[in-house]
Amino acid sequence: MNPTRQVSGGGTEEDLVRLAIRAVAPDEEPLMVFLQPAYRRDPDRWRDDPRDLVRVSGGEAGGGGFHENVEPLLPYVMVLTGVALTALRDAAQGQATDAVRGGLRRLGRRWRVRRSGAEAPALPAVRLRPGQVLRIEEAVTAAARDPRWALTDDQVALLRAAVRDAFVARFGVDGGNADGA
């Protein structure tokens, strides 16, 4: 599975955001309709201050005075999910050579199986390793502690847990060692 392709399409990233926001602030899920298009246009723009995402197109998502009554978690979840996906993609690039070699070996086995008339084995489901979950937590924590965001330690912990749990719910966790290999 190519994380870059999934992110650009919005499918996997949107699923992850929905899972995370349902866990911590389910009432904010309808706001995704308003915030998602602006976020997708330029995801890096919102890393400076996710709160600005609620003021989409010069107005405020959800109607007047929304941000004065409650500061939504959704912009933070959206940005942190993107950060976590980027961390996973960057880690995967470091392991790309081994994956290509393994893929070529599998392709050779499939070719031999196909020529022999036997059924090719199914590809395993994509699952996270403990080291990848740790990378997600580290990346999300580092991004959420940005002083411009002014989040408390409790808010950082809540957001980190929501994003981590969304990834685990979406992909599951495989056994393996802590370094992600």
mmCIF file of C-alpha atoms in Angstrom, residues 8 12 15 29 34 36 44 59 77 88 90 93 107 121 140 180:
data_model
loop_
_atom_site.group_PDB
_atom_site.id
_atom_site.type_symbol
_atom_site.label_atom_id
_atom_site.label_comp_id
_atom_site.label_asym_id
_atom_site.label_seq_id
_atom_site.Cartn_x
_atom_site.Cartn_y
_atom_site.Cartn_z
ATOM 1 C CA SER A 8 -3.695 12.352 -1.791
ATOM 2 C CA THR A 12 -7.356 6.433 4.370
ATOM 3 C CA ASP A 15 -11.035 7.273 7.708
ATOM 4 C CA GLU A 29 -17.633 14.856 13.019
ATOM 5 C CA PHE A 34 -16.578 22.166 6.087
ATOM 6 C CA GLN A 36 -11.776 18.834 4.891
ATOM 7 C CA ASP A 44 1.166 22.006 5.591
ATOM 8 C CA GLY A 59 -16.062 32.770 7.745
ATOM 9 C CA VAL A 77 -6.825 15.702 14.793
ATOM 10 C CA LEU A 88 5.089 6.464 8.544
ATOM 11 C CA ASP A 90 9.294 8.657 5.828
ATOM 12 C CA GLN A 93 11.208 5.151 2.561
ATOM 13 C CA LEU A 107 7.032 -11.771 -7.880
ATOM 14 C CA PRO A 121 -0.703 -17.049 -2.123
ATOM 15 C CA VAL A 140 2.152 13.344 17.027
ATOM 16 C CA GLY A 180 9.416 -1.306 13.384
#
